[in-house]
mmCIF file of N, CA and C in Angstrom:
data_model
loop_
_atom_site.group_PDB
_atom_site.id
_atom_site.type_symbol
_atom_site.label_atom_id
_atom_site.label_comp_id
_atom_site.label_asym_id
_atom_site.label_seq_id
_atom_site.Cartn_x
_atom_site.Cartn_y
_atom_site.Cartn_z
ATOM 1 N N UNK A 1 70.262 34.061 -179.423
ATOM 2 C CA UNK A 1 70.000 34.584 -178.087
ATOM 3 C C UNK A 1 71.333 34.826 -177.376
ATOM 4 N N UNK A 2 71.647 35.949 -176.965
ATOM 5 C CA UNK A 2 72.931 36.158 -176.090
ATOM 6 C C UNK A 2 73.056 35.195 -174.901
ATOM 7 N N UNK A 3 74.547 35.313 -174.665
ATOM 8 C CA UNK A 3 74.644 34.502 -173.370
ATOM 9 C C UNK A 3 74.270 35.200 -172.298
ATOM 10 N N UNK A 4 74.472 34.503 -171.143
ATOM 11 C CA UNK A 4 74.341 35.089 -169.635
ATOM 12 C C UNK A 4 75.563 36.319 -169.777
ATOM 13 N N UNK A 5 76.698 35.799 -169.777
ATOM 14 C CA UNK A 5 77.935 36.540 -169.997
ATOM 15 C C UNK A 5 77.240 38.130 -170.750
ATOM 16 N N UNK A 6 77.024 38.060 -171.973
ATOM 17 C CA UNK A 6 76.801 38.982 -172.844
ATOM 18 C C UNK A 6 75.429 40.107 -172.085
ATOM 19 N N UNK A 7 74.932 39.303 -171.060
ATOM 20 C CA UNK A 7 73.783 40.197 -170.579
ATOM 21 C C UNK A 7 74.320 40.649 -169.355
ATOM 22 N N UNK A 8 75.483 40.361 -169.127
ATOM 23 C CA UNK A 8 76.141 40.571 -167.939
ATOM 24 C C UNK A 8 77.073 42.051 -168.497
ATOM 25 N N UNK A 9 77.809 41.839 -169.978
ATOM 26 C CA UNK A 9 78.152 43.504 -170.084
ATOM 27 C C UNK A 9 77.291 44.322 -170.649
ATOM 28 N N UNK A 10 76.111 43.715 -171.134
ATOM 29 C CA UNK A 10 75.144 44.696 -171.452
ATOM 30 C C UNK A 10 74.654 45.605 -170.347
ATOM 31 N N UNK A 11 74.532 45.070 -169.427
ATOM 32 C CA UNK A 11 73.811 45.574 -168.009
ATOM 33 C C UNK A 11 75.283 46.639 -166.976
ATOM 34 N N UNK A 12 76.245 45.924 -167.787
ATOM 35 C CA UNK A 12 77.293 47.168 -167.071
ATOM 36 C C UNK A 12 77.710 47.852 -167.918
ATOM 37 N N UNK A 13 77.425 48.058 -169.609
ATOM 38 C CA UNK A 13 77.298 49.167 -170.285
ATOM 39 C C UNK A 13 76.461 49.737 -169.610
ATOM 40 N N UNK A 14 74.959 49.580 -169.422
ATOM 41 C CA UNK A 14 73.801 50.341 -169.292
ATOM 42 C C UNK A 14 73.875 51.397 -167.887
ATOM 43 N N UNK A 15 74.616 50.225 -166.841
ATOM 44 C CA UNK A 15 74.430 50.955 -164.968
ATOM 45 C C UNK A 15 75.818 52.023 -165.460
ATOM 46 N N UNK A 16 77.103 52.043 -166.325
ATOM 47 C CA UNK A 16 77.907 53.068 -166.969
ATOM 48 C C UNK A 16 77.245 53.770 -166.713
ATOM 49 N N UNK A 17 76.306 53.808 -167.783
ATOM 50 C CA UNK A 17 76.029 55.087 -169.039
ATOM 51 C C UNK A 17 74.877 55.647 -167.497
ATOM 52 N N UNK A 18 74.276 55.001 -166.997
ATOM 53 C CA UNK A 18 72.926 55.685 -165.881
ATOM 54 C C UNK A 18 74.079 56.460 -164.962
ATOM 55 N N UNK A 19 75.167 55.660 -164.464
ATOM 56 C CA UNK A 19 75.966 56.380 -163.553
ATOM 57 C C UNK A 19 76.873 57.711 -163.876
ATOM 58 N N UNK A 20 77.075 57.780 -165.534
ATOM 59 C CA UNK A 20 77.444 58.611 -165.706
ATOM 60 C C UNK A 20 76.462 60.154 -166.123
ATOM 61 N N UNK A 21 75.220 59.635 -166.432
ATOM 62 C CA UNK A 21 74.244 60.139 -166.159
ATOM 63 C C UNK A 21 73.642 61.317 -164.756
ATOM 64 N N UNK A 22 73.906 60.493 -164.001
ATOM 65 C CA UNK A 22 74.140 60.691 -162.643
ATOM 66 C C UNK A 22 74.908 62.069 -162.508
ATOM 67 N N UNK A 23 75.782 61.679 -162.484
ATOM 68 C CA UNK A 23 77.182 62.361 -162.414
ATOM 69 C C UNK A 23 76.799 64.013 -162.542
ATOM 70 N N UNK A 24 76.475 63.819 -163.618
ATOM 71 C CA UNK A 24 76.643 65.013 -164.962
ATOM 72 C C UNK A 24 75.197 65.912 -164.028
ATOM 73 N N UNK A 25 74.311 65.033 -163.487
ATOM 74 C CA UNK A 25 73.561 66.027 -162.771
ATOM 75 C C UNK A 25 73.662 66.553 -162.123
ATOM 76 N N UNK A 26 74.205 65.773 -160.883
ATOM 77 C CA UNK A 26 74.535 66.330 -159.480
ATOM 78 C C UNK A 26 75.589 67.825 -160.005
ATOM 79 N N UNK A 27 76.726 67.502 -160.539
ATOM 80 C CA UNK A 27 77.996 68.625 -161.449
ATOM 81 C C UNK A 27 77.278 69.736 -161.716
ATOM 82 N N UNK A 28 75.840 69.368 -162.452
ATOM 83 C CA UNK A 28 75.483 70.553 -162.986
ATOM 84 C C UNK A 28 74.300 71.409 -161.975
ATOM 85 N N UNK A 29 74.028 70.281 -161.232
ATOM 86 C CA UNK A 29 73.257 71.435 -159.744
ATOM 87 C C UNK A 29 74.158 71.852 -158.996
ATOM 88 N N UNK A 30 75.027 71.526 -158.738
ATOM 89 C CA UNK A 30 76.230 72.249 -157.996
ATOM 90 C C UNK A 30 76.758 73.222 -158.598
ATOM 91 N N UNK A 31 76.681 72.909 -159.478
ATOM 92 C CA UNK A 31 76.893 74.321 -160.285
ATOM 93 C C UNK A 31 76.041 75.564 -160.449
ATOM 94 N N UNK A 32 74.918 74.898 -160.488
ATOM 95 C CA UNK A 32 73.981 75.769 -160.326
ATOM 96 C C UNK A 32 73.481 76.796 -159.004
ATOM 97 N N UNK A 33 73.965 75.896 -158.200
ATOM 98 C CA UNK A 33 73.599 76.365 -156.636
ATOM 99 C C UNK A 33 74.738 77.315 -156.300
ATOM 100 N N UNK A 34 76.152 76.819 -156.903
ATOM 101 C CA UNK A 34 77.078 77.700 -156.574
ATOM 102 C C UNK A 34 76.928 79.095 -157.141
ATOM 103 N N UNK A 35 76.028 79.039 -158.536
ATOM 104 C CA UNK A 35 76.182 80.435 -159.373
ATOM 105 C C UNK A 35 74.561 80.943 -158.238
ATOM 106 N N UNK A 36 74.115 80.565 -158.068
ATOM 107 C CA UNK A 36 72.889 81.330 -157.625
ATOM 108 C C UNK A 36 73.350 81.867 -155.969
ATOM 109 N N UNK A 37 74.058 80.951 -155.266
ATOM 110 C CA UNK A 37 75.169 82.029 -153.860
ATOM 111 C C UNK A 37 75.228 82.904 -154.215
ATOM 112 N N UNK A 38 76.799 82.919 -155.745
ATOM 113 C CA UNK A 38 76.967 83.844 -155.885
ATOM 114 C C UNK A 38 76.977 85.031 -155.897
ATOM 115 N N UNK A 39 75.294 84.989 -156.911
ATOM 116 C CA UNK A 39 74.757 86.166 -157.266
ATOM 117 C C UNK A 39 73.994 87.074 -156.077
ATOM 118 N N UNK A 40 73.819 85.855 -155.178
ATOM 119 C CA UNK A 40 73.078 86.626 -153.867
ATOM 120 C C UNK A 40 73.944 86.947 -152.995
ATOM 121 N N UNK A 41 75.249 86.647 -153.276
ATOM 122 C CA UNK A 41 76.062 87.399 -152.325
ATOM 123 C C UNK A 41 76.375 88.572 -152.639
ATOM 124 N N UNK A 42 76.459 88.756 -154.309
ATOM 125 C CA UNK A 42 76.961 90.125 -154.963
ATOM 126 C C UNK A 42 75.733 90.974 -154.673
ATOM 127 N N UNK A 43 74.533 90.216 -154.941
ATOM 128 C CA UNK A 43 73.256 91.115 -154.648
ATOM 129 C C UNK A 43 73.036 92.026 -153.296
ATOM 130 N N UNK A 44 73.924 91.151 -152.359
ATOM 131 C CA UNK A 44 73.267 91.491 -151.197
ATOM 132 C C UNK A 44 73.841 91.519 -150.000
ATOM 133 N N UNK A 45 75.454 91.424 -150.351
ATOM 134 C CA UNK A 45 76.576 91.761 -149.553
ATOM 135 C C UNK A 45 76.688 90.612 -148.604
ATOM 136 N N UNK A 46 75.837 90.087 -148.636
ATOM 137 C CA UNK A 46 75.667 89.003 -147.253
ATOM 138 C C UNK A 46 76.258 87.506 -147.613
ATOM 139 N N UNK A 47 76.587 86.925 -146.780
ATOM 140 C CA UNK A 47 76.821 85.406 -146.554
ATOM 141 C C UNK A 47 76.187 84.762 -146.381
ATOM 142 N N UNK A 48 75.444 83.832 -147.131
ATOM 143 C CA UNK A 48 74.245 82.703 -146.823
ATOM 144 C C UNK A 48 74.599 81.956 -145.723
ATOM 145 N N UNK A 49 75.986 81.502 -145.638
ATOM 146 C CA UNK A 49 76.430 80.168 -144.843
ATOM 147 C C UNK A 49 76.548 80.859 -143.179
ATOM 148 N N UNK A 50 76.120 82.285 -143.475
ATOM 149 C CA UNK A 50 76.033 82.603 -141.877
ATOM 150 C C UNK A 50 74.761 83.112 -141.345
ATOM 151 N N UNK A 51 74.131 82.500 -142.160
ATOM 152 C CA UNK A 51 72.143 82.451 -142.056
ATOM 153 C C UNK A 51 71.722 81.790 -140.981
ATOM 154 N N UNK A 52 71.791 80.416 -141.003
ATOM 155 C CA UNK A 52 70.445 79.329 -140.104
ATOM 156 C C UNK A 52 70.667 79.701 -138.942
ATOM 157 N N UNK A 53 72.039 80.555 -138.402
ATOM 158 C CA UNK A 53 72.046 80.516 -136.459
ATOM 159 C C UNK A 53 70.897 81.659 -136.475
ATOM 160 N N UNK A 54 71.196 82.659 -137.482
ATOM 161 C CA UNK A 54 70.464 84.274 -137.410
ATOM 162 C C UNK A 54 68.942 83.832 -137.488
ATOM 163 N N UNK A 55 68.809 82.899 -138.230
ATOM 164 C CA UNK A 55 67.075 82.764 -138.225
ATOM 165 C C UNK A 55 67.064 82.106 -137.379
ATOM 166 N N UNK A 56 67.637 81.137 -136.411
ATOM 167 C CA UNK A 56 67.093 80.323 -135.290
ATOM 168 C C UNK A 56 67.321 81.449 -134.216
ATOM 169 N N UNK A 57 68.327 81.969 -134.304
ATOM 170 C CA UNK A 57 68.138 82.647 -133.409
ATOM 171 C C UNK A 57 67.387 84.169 -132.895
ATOM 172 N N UNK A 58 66.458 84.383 -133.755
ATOM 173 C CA UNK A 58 65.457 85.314 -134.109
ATOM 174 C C UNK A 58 64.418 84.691 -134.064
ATOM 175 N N UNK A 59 64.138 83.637 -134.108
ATOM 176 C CA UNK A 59 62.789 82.690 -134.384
ATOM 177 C C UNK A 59 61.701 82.636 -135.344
ATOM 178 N N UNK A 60 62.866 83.049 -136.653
ATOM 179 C CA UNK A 60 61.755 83.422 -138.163
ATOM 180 C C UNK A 60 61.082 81.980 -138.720
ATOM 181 N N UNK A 61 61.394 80.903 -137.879
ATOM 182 C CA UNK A 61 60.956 79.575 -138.364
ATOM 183 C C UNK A 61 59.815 79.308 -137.871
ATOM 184 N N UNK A 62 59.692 80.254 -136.689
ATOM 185 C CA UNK A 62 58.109 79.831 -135.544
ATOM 186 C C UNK A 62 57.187 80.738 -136.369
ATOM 187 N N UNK A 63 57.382 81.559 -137.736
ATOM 188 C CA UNK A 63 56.476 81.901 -138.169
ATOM 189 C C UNK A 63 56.259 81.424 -139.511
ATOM 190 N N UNK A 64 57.721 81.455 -140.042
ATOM 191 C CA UNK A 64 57.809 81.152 -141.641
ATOM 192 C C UNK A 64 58.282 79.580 -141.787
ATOM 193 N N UNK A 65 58.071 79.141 -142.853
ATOM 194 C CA UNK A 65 58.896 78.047 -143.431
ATOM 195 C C UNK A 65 60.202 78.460 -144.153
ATOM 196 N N UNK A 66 60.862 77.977 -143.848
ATOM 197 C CA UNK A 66 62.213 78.683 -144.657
ATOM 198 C C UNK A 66 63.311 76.904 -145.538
ATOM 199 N N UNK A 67 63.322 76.992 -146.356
ATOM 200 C CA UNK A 67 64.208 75.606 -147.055
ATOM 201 C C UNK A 67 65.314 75.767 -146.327
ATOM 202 N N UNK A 68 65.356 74.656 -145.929
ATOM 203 C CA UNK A 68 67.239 73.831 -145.376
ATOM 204 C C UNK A 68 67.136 74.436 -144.068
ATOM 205 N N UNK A 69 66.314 75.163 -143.617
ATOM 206 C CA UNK A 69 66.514 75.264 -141.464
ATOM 207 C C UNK A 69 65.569 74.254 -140.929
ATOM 208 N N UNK A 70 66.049 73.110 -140.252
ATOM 209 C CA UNK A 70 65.421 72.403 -139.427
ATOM 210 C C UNK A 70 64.507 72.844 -138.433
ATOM 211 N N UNK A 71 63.222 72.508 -138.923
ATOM 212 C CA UNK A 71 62.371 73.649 -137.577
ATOM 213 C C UNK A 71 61.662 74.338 -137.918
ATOM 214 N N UNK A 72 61.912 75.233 -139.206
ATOM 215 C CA UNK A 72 61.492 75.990 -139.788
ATOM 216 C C UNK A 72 60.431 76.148 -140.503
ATOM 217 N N UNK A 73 59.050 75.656 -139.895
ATOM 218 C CA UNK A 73 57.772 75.373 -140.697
ATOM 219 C C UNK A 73 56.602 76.153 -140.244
ATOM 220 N N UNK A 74 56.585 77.370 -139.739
ATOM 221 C CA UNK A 74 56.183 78.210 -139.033
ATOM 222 C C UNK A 74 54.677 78.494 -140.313
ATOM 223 N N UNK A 75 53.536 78.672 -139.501
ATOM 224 C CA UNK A 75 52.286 78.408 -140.897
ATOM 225 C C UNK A 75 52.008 80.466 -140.913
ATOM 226 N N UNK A 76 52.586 81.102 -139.913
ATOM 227 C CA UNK A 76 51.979 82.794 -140.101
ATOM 228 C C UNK A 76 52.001 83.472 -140.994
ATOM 229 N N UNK A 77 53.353 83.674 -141.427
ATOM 230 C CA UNK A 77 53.641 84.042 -142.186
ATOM 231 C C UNK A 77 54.009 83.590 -143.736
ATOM 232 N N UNK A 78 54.220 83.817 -144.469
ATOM 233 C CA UNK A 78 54.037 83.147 -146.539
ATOM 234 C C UNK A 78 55.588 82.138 -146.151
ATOM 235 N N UNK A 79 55.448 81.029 -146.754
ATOM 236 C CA UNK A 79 56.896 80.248 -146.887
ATOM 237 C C UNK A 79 57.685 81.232 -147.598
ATOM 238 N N UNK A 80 59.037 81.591 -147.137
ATOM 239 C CA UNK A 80 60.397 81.792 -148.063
ATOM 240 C C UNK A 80 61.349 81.579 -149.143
ATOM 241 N N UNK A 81 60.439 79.965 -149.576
ATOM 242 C CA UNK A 81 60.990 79.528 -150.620
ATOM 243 C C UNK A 81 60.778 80.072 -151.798
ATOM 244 N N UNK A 82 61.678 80.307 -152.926
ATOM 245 C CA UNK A 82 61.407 81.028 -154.199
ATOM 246 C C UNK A 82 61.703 82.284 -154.162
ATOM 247 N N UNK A 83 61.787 82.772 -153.321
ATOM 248 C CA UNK A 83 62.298 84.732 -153.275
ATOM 249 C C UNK A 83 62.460 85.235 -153.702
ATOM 250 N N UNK A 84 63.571 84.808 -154.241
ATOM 251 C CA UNK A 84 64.094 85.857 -155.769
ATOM 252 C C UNK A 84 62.611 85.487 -156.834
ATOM 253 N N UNK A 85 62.202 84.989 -156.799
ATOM 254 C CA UNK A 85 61.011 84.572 -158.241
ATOM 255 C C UNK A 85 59.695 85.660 -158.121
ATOM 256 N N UNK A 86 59.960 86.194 -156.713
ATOM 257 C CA UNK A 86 58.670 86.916 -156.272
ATOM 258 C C UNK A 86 59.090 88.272 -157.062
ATOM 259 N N UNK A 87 57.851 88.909 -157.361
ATOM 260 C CA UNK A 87 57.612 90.942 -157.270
ATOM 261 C C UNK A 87 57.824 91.406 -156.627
ATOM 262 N N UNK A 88 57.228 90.894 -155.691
ATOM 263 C CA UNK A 88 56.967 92.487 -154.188
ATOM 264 C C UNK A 88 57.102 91.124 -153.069
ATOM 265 N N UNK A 89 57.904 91.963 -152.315
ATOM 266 C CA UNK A 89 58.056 91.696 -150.604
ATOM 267 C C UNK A 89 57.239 92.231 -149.849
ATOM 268 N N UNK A 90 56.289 91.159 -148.796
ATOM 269 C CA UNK A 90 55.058 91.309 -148.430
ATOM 270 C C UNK A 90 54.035 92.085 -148.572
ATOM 271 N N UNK A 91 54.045 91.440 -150.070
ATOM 272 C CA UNK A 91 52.804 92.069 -151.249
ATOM 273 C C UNK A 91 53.321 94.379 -151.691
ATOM 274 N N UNK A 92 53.989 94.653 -150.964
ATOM 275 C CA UNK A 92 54.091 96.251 -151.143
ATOM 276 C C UNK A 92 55.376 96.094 -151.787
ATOM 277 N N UNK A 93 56.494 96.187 -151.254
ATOM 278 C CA UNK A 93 57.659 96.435 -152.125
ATOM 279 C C UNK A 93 58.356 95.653 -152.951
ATOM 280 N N UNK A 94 58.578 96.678 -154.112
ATOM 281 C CA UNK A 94 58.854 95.885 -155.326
ATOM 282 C C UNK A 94 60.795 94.970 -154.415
ATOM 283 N N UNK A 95 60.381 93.970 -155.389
ATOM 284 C CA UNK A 95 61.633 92.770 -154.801
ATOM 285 C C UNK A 95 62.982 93.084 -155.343
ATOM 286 N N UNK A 96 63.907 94.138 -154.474
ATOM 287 C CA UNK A 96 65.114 94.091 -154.381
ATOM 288 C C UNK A 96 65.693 93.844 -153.380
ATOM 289 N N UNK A 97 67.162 93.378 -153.428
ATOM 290 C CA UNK A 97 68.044 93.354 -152.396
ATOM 291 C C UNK A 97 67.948 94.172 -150.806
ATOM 292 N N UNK A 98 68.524 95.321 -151.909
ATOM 293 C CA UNK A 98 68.011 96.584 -150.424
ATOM 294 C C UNK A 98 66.588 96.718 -149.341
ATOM 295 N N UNK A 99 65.733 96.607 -150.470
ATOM 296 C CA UNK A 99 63.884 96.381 -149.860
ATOM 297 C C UNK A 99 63.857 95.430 -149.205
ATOM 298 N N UNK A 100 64.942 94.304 -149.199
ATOM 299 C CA UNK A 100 64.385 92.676 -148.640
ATOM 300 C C UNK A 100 65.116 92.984 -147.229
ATOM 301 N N UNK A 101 66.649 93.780 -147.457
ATOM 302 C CA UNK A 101 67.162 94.115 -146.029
ATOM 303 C C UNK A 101 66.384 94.656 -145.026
ATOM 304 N N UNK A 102 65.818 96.398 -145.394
ATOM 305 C CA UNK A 102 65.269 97.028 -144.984
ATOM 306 C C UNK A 102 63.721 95.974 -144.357
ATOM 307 N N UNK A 103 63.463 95.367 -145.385
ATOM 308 C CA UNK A 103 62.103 94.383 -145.057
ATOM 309 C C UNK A 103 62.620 93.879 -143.330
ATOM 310 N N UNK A 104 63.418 92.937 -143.420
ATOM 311 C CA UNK A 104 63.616 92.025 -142.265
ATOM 312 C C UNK A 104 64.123 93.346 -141.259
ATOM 313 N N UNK A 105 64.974 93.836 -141.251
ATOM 314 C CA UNK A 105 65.506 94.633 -139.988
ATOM 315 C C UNK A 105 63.988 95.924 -139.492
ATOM 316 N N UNK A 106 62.871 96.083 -140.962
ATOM 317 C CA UNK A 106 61.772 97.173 -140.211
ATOM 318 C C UNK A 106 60.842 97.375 -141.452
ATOM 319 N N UNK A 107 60.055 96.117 -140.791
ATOM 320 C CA UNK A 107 58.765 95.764 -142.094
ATOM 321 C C UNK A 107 57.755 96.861 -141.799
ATOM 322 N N UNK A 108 57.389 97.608 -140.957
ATOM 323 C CA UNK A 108 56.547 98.158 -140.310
ATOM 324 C C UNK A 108 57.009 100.015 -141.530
ATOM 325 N N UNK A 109 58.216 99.863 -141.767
ATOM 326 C CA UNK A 109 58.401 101.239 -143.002
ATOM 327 C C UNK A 109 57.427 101.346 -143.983
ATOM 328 N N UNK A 110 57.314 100.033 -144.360
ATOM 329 C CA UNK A 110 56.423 99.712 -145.755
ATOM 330 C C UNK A 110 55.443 99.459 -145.699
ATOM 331 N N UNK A 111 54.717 98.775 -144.026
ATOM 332 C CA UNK A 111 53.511 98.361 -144.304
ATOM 333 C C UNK A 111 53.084 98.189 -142.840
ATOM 334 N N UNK A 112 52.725 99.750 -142.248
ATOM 335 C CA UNK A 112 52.825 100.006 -140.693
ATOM 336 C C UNK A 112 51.770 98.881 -140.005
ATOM 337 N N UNK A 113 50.994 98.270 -141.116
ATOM 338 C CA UNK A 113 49.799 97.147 -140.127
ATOM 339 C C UNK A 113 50.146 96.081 -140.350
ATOM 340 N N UNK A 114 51.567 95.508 -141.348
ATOM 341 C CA UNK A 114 51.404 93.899 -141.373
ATOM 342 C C UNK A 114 51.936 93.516 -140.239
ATOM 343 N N UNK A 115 51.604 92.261 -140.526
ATOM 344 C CA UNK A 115 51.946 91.090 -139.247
ATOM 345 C C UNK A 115 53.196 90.849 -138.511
ATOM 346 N N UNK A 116 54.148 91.106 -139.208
ATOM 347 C CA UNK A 116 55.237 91.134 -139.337
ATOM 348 C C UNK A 116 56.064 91.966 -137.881
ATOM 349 N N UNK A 117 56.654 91.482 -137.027
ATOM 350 C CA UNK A 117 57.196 92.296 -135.603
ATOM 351 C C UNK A 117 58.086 93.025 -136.302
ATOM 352 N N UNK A 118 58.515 94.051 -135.430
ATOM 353 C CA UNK A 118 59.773 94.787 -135.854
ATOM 354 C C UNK A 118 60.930 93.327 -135.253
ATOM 355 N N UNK A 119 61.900 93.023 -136.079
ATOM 356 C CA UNK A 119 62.291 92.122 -135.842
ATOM 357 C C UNK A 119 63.412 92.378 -134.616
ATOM 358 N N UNK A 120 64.481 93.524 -134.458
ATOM 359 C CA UNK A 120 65.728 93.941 -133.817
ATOM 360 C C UNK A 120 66.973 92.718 -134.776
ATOM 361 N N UNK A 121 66.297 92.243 -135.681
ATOM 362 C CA UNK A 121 67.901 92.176 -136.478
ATOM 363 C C UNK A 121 68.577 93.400 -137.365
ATOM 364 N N UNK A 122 69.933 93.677 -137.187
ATOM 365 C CA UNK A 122 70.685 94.471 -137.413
ATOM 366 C C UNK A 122 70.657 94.413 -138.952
ATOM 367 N N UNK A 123 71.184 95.162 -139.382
ATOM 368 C CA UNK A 123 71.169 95.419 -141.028
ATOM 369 C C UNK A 123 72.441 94.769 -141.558
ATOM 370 N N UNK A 124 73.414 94.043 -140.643
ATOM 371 C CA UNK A 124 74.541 93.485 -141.562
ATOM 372 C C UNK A 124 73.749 91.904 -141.117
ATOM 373 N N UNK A 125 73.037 91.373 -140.525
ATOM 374 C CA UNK A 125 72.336 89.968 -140.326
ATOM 375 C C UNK A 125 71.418 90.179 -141.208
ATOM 376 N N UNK A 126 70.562 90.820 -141.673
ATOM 377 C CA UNK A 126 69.937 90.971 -142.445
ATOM 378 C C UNK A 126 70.193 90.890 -144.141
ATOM 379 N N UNK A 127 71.219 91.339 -144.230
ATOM 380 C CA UNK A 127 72.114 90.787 -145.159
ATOM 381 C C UNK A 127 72.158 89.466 -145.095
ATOM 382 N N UNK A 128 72.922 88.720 -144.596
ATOM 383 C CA UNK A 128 73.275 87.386 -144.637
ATOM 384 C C UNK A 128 72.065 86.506 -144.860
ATOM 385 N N UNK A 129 70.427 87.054 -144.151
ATOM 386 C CA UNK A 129 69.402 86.688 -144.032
ATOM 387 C C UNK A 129 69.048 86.260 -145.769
ATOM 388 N N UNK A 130 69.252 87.695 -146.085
ATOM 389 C CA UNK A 130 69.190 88.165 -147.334
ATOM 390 C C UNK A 130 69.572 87.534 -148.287
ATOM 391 N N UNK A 131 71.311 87.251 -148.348
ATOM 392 C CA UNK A 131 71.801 86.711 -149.235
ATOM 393 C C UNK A 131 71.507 84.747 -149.183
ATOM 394 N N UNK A 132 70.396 84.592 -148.184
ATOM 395 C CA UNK A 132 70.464 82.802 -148.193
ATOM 396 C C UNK A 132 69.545 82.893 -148.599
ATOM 397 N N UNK A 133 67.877 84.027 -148.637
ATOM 398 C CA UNK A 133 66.755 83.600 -149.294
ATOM 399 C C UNK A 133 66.700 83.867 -150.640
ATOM 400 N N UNK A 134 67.566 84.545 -150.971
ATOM 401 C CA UNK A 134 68.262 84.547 -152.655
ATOM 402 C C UNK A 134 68.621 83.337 -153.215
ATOM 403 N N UNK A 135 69.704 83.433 -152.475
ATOM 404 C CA UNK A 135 70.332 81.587 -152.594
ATOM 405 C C UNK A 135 69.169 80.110 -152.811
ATOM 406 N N UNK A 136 68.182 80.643 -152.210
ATOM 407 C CA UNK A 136 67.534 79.016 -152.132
ATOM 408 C C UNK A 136 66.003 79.781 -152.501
#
């Protein structure tokens, strides 16, 4: 039977190997999150990290749910999460970059009866809008 001692480095081999475990995840979602910015920045000209004032300050949270804006649990409109995973932007246009801009700055092009207000965000916020629901 091992000693106390011996169960004492067994157990700090083991919290090692879990912590390095650890590690290697967080590394590799950060990594992951960084390549998926990326691509939505190249996609879509826009800056994610200059998103949450543009949606608070538009009030897309009092309709939508949107990931990572505090507030943002709005039941009207479809949650935001997953975006890029979708087809079509509010059910009519097929899901590109450009369609998602055009979407937020004048939903009413594509689909003169949805729910959706003409918003008065500009087409370079719309971008940025753009490039964070890519992102997340």
């Amino acid at each position: 039977m091992p000693t106390v001692s011996a169960w004492y480095r067994i157990a700090g081999v083991v919290l090692i190997g879990v912590a390095s475990m650890l590690v290697a995840v967080i590394v590799y979602s950060a990594k992951e999150r960084s390549k998926h910015q990326a691509m939505a920045m190249a996609m879509t000209g826009g800056d994610p990290a200059l998103a949450p004032p543009i949606f608070r300050r538009y009030g897309c949270g009092g309709c939508h749910t949107i990931p990572g804006i505090p507030g943002a649990d709005g039941k009207v409109g479809p949650p935001l999460q997953g975006l890029s995973q979708r087809v079509y932007i509010g059910g009519v246009a097929n899901n590109s970059a450009e369609n998602l801009v055009a979407w937020i700055v004048m939903p009413q092009q594509f689909s003169p009866n949805c729910a959706m207000p003409a918003t008065g965000v500009s087409a370079a916020e719309a971008r940025h809008l753009a490039a964070y629901l890519y992102a997340h």
